[in-house]
Structures are given as C-alpha cells and as structure tokens.
XYZ file of C-alpha atoms in Angstrom:
318
model
C -6.096 -16.355 20.895
C -5.204 -13.366 18.709
C -7.191 -12.356 15.645
C -5.575 -12.876 12.263
C -4.599 -9.288 11.516
C -1.751 -7.541 9.707
C 1.143 -6.211 11.720
C 0.295 -2.601 10.885
C -3.203 -2.995 12.315
C -1.681 -4.031 15.645
C 0.633 -1.022 15.471
C -2.288 1.304 14.787
C -4.215 -0.049 17.754
C -1.190 0.384 19.989
C -0.717 3.952 18.817
C -4.329 4.831 19.515
C -3.977 3.435 23.027
C -0.828 5.472 23.486
C -2.416 8.666 22.162
C -5.546 8.211 24.286
C -3.510 7.715 27.451
C -1.323 10.741 26.787
C -4.358 12.935 26.097
C -6.122 11.788 29.251
C -3.202 12.462 31.564
C -1.312 15.149 29.580
C 1.794 13.039 30.089
C 3.482 10.630 27.678
C 2.688 6.964 28.241
C 4.308 3.886 26.790
C 1.646 1.383 27.749
C 0.220 1.163 24.229
C 3.561 0.380 22.657
C 4.429 -1.919 25.545
C 1.240 -3.860 24.833
C 2.153 -4.022 21.178
C 5.680 -5.214 21.920
C 4.393 -7.925 24.277
C 1.830 -9.056 21.702
C 4.453 -9.070 18.959
C 6.890 -11.017 21.113
C 4.199 -13.657 21.636
C 3.555 -13.759 17.872
C 6.951 -13.083 16.267
C 7.461 -13.071 12.498
C 8.193 -16.563 11.244
C 9.989 -17.534 8.025
C 7.707 -18.213 5.087
C 8.258 -19.365 1.508
C 8.305 -16.817 -1.273
C 5.309 -16.820 -3.622
C 5.506 -19.271 -6.504
C 5.276 -16.314 -8.929
C 8.623 -15.655 -10.670
C 9.547 -12.006 -9.966
C 10.469 -9.549 -12.701
C 13.511 -7.511 -11.550
C 13.326 -3.769 -12.153
C 17.009 -3.149 -11.515
C 20.323 -4.963 -11.700
C 21.266 -3.413 -8.363
C 20.514 -5.152 -5.095
C 19.752 -8.824 -4.672
C 16.811 -11.165 -4.153
C 18.976 -12.862 -1.523
C 18.170 -10.124 1.002
C 14.401 -10.718 0.750
C 12.886 -11.914 4.013
C 9.493 -13.581 3.552
C 7.627 -14.054 6.820
C 4.202 -14.664 8.283
C 2.765 -12.804 11.240
C -0.830 -12.861 12.466
C -1.680 -15.091 9.518
C -0.366 -12.675 6.861
C 2.582 -13.013 4.493
C 4.965 -10.072 4.614
C 8.217 -9.152 2.900
C 11.083 -7.035 4.180
C 14.687 -6.071 3.434
C 13.964 -5.609 -0.260
C 17.087 -4.290 -2.013
C 16.171 -5.235 -5.602
C 12.771 -3.938 -6.702
C 10.607 -6.389 -8.612
C 7.163 -6.978 -10.054
C 5.089 -10.080 -9.331
C 2.588 -10.551 -12.189
C -0.918 -11.844 -11.512
C -2.661 -12.428 -14.830
C -6.341 -12.795 -15.764
C -7.621 -16.228 -16.829
C -6.735 -17.071 -20.441
C -8.818 -15.101 -22.893
C -10.252 -12.759 -20.251
C -7.712 -9.897 -20.200
C -9.462 -6.608 -20.964
C -6.363 -4.527 -21.762
C -6.207 -2.664 -18.439
C -3.114 -3.051 -16.240
C -2.473 -2.108 -12.640
C 0.687 -1.806 -10.549
C -0.158 -2.548 -6.897
C 1.997 -1.117 -4.096
C 1.442 -2.700 -0.647
C 2.070 -0.729 2.536
C 4.159 -1.351 5.635
C 5.744 1.932 6.846
C 8.690 1.427 4.452
C 9.869 -1.344 6.792
C 7.933 -4.268 5.306
C 5.270 -5.026 2.708
C 1.815 -6.374 3.529
C 2.163 -8.667 0.547
C -1.031 -10.692 0.986
C -3.583 -8.233 2.338
C -2.572 -5.301 0.139
C -0.910 -7.140 -2.723
C -1.683 -10.608 -3.979
C -5.265 -10.731 -2.698
C -6.020 -7.414 -4.401
C -4.343 -8.589 -7.602
C -6.249 -11.878 -7.698
C -9.603 -10.176 -7.198
C -8.941 -7.672 -9.981
C -7.442 -10.290 -12.301
C -10.775 -12.092 -12.089
C -12.251 -8.951 -13.658
C -9.751 -9.059 -16.520
C -7.173 -6.598 -15.139
C -3.519 -7.571 -15.650
C -1.872 -6.917 -12.268
C 1.706 -6.490 -11.100
C 2.427 -6.425 -7.343
C 5.369 -4.110 -6.705
C 8.047 -5.066 -4.210
C 9.753 -1.696 -3.779
C 12.933 -1.060 -1.822
C 12.596 -0.694 1.942
C 14.632 0.566 4.853
C 16.910 -2.227 6.151
C 15.789 -4.023 9.302
C 17.514 -6.531 11.607
C 17.119 -10.180 10.696
C 16.397 -11.056 14.321
C 12.587 -10.903 14.774
C 12.735 -9.321 18.232
C 15.113 -6.608 17.039
C 12.914 -6.028 14.004
C 9.866 -5.520 16.200
C 11.769 -2.934 18.216
C 12.438 -1.027 14.979
C 8.741 -1.213 14.100
C 7.749 0.021 17.562
C 10.216 2.911 17.322
C 8.915 4.000 13.916
C 5.273 3.947 14.946
C 6.165 5.502 18.274
C 7.717 8.391 16.364
C 4.511 8.840 14.399
C 2.539 8.884 17.654
C 4.863 11.453 19.200
C 4.991 13.846 16.243
C 1.443 13.530 14.970
C -0.585 10.951 13.119
C -0.031 12.627 9.759
C 3.711 13.138 10.154
C 5.674 11.945 7.153
C 8.285 9.214 7.188
C 11.564 10.706 5.981
C 14.028 7.928 5.175
C 16.091 6.922 2.116
C 13.501 4.280 1.228
C 10.885 6.921 0.383
C 12.850 8.322 -2.564
C 13.982 4.846 -3.620
C 10.410 3.584 -3.617
C 9.346 6.485 -5.824
C 12.045 5.523 -8.326
C 10.862 1.909 -8.170
C 7.262 2.925 -8.794
C 8.271 4.996 -11.812
C 10.393 2.108 -13.088
C 7.427 -0.238 -12.696
C 5.178 1.967 -14.841
C 7.888 2.272 -17.480
C 8.401 -1.507 -17.550
C 4.709 -2.305 -17.884
C 4.269 0.258 -20.671
C 7.360 -1.003 -22.508
C 6.114 -4.614 -22.305
C 2.428 -3.886 -22.889
C 2.294 -5.828 -26.155
C 3.539 -8.975 -24.393
C 0.488 -8.951 -22.099
C -2.165 -7.499 -24.388
C -2.210 -4.234 -22.412
C -3.514 -0.932 -23.743
C -0.700 1.595 -23.170
C -3.329 4.228 -22.298
C -4.915 2.121 -19.533
C -2.027 1.488 -17.152
C -2.722 2.522 -13.576
C -1.339 2.245 -10.062
C -2.966 1.669 -6.683
C -1.232 1.822 -3.311
C -2.017 1.265 0.355
C -0.667 3.309 3.280
C 3.076 3.654 2.543
C 2.284 2.214 -0.883
C -0.298 4.976 -1.233
C 2.460 7.485 -0.574
C 4.557 5.769 -3.263
C 1.609 6.055 -5.649
C 1.196 9.764 -4.894
C 4.928 10.324 -5.336
C 4.730 8.626 -8.738
C 1.607 10.628 -9.648
C 3.447 13.906 -9.051
C 6.869 13.055 -10.547
C 6.292 11.115 -13.781
C 7.480 11.576 -17.343
C 5.680 10.440 -20.488
C 6.849 6.829 -20.166
C 6.023 6.517 -16.449
C 2.747 8.455 -16.267
C -0.044 6.398 -14.677
C -3.306 6.730 -16.606
C -5.263 6.430 -13.350
C -4.425 5.961 -9.675
C -5.960 4.620 -6.490
C -4.801 5.715 -3.044
C -6.128 3.644 -0.153
C -5.457 5.268 3.245
C -2.330 6.941 1.867
C -0.764 10.401 2.080
C 0.832 12.776 -0.411
C 4.044 14.760 -0.746
C 3.882 18.545 -0.702
C 3.926 18.996 -4.466
C 1.651 20.759 -6.946
C -0.915 18.776 -8.902
C 0.507 18.105 -12.398
C -1.192 19.767 -15.326
C -2.066 16.377 -16.798
C -2.691 14.639 -13.475
C -4.470 11.288 -13.826
C -7.937 10.649 -12.385
C -7.770 9.477 -8.786
C -9.816 7.159 -6.564
C -9.400 7.630 -2.802
C -10.631 5.436 0.040
C -10.128 5.698 3.802
C -11.907 4.841 7.048
C -13.050 7.716 9.242
C -11.674 5.952 12.329
C -8.204 5.489 10.813
C -5.824 6.460 13.605
C -2.879 7.001 11.253
C -4.130 8.434 7.953
C -7.757 9.298 8.598
C -7.315 12.923 7.478
C -4.764 12.477 4.698
C -7.130 11.664 1.828
C -9.246 14.815 2.068
C -6.468 17.289 1.118
C -5.568 15.100 -1.885
C -9.188 15.148 -3.028
C -9.466 18.900 -2.541
C -6.186 19.604 -4.359
C -7.188 17.424 -7.318
C -10.610 19.089 -7.546
C -9.133 22.592 -7.196
C -6.863 21.788 -10.129
C -9.877 20.748 -12.188
C -8.926 17.064 -12.175
C -11.176 14.050 -11.728
C -11.310 12.728 -8.156
C -13.562 10.372 -6.219
C -13.339 10.008 -2.427
C -14.897 7.302 -0.253
C -14.794 7.816 3.522
C -16.113 4.735 5.300
C -17.472 5.151 8.805
C -15.231 2.398 10.186
C -12.498 0.058 9.095
C -9.432 1.522 10.802
C -6.012 1.572 9.172
C -4.881 -1.324 7.032
C -8.221 -2.901 6.154
C -7.048 -3.888 2.663
C -8.736 -7.140 1.669
C -9.461 -8.100 5.276
C -13.122 -8.476 6.207
C -13.908 -5.868 8.850
C -17.690 -6.185 8.929
C -17.965 -2.533 7.877
C -18.621 -0.754 4.597
C -14.854 -0.622 4.035
C -15.197 -4.285 3.020
C -16.653 -3.020 -0.269
C -13.899 -0.607 -1.282
C -12.651 -2.883 -4.064
C -16.155 -3.140 -5.530
C -16.363 0.651 -5.521
C -12.929 0.815 -7.146
C -14.094 -1.508 -9.938
C -17.284 0.543 -10.375
C -15.179 3.686 -10.638
C -12.949 2.060 -13.268
C -16.058 1.004 -15.202
C -17.552 4.502 -15.052
C -14.187 5.890 -16.194
C -14.188 3.523 -19.205
C -11.050 1.807 -17.905
C -12.667 -1.633 -17.773
C -15.834 -2.927 -19.442
C -19.150 -3.049 -17.573
C-alpha cells in the first residue's frame, strides 16, 4: 500500500535516489526514475470532478474545456490549464478581516497540486478571516494519456536531477504564469470593494513552481499588481534585482528538501541586503512539497507561523 502523497513528493524521492546512486558510483543511474515510473504506473492519475467553486476567468483566451482534473495518491491535481482563473474561498459570513491572498500551487509547471497547496491552504486561512483566491495559472501542455503524461513528468524531473537541483525550468509556461499572477493581483484589487478587501492588504503566497510565480510577480509588478506582502514556500527566484518598494516576504523550506532546499536563503539575503523586511523558516525535515500534508515534523506548523507573521505585520488582527 502506498502512502497518500502528492505526485511531486514521489518525484523528489525518486530524484534523491537517482542523485545518491550517481554520486556513489560516479556514473549516471536511472533506477530512481525507474522506481518512480513503476510506482506511477501502478497508481496512474484518474479523472476527478472539478471543485464546486465557480472559477473567475482572468482572460478571454484559452478554454476551461482543456482543464484535466485528476486524483493521484489521494490528491486532486489540475493540468493543461489554458485559461487562467481564480477559485475564491471566502471567510464565514461576517468574519472577513479585509486581508486577501492569492494562492499559487506548485507542480513543475506541468500540473497544480490543487488540494495540498491550494484549497486546503485557502480553507485554513479563510477560517482566520482571510479572503482567498486559488490561482490556476497556465501550464505547459501534457498528453491526455496518463502513461504518456507520467513520462513527461519523469523527463522534467530527470532534467532537474541531471543539471542540478536548483536549475530553473525554462518553458513558455513560466512567463505565462507570471502574467497570470499579475492579472490575479490586478483583478483582486479592482474588485476589492465587492469582497470587503482592503486594497493595501492584498498578498500572494506560492509553493514550489507557484513560489517561483510569486517571486516573478514580486519583481515585475506595477502599481495595480503590486502584492502588499508575499509568502514563498520552498520556491525559487528569477535573477532580478529587489524592487525599491519590494513587499515584506515570508519564506519557509525544509532543510532536507532535495529540490529547493537552498533556494530560499539567497532570497532572504537579497531582501535583507536591500533593506526590506524578510522572515525565513528552515525546518529540519519535511522534504519538498509538504504543503498542508502532515509530515510529523516542525514543517507541519508553517501555516501557523505564516499567520503569526501576518499578525505581527499588522496584516490580520491578533
């Protein structure tokens, strides 16, 4: 019986096996990816219904018809997004505190970990009065056939293993996702009055690839799309200067993250060197992709620390 884990966690484990074998023998090995492929073939993505939340389109281009909602290892995922959209998750009636958050799930720009890094995050924060919008940003196209899709996933993560754990993904989806993130901030700010949102308390948090989207947004905004605060959970950053009015940032990562374990520290150092507010949490264990999944480590408490940081920053009430 396999544990209920997100697809990216399986990929990370496979990559660490691959890297360990190559280091031990000084020769490339495919056993890690072969194990991943066999495990994925035994647990292929299966069709799943879309969430009951009506999406808010961010563009007239593309189509909802391309969306592929699936479950794998007990998690709902989404791929082949061609029309970016927001999925609102609202606080209970009368409990909104005026703070809003755009949430960008990860998935290597091939899929979105919609439950673990999206809806579950949004629901927890909505309980604290935060008006949340889960962002379905555009992704690289993948084959509809599950087996062919898993081969694409294996190839992408295999490329990361071959070229280094912090190597960047360079595909059309990266730039498109940045545009979608900026569009999301603009939409939320333009419709703030409809949701009782303070236009000076609109933030963004992202995970893994979604963390990269968040960092892209945080270094490419205009007045209408500027996030007032950001959270980057095991994400990386583009090679860009820190903006003069960069928003405060919260960073969280696990020290044993085999994919992005070192990526948060340079972001923290750059923000601090620029005189900007930054808080970094490095948990001893939790691996890549912990999100809202219980790991039995201190990474389980990242969202509590995020809320405490927002409280200390006067973004939400105590």
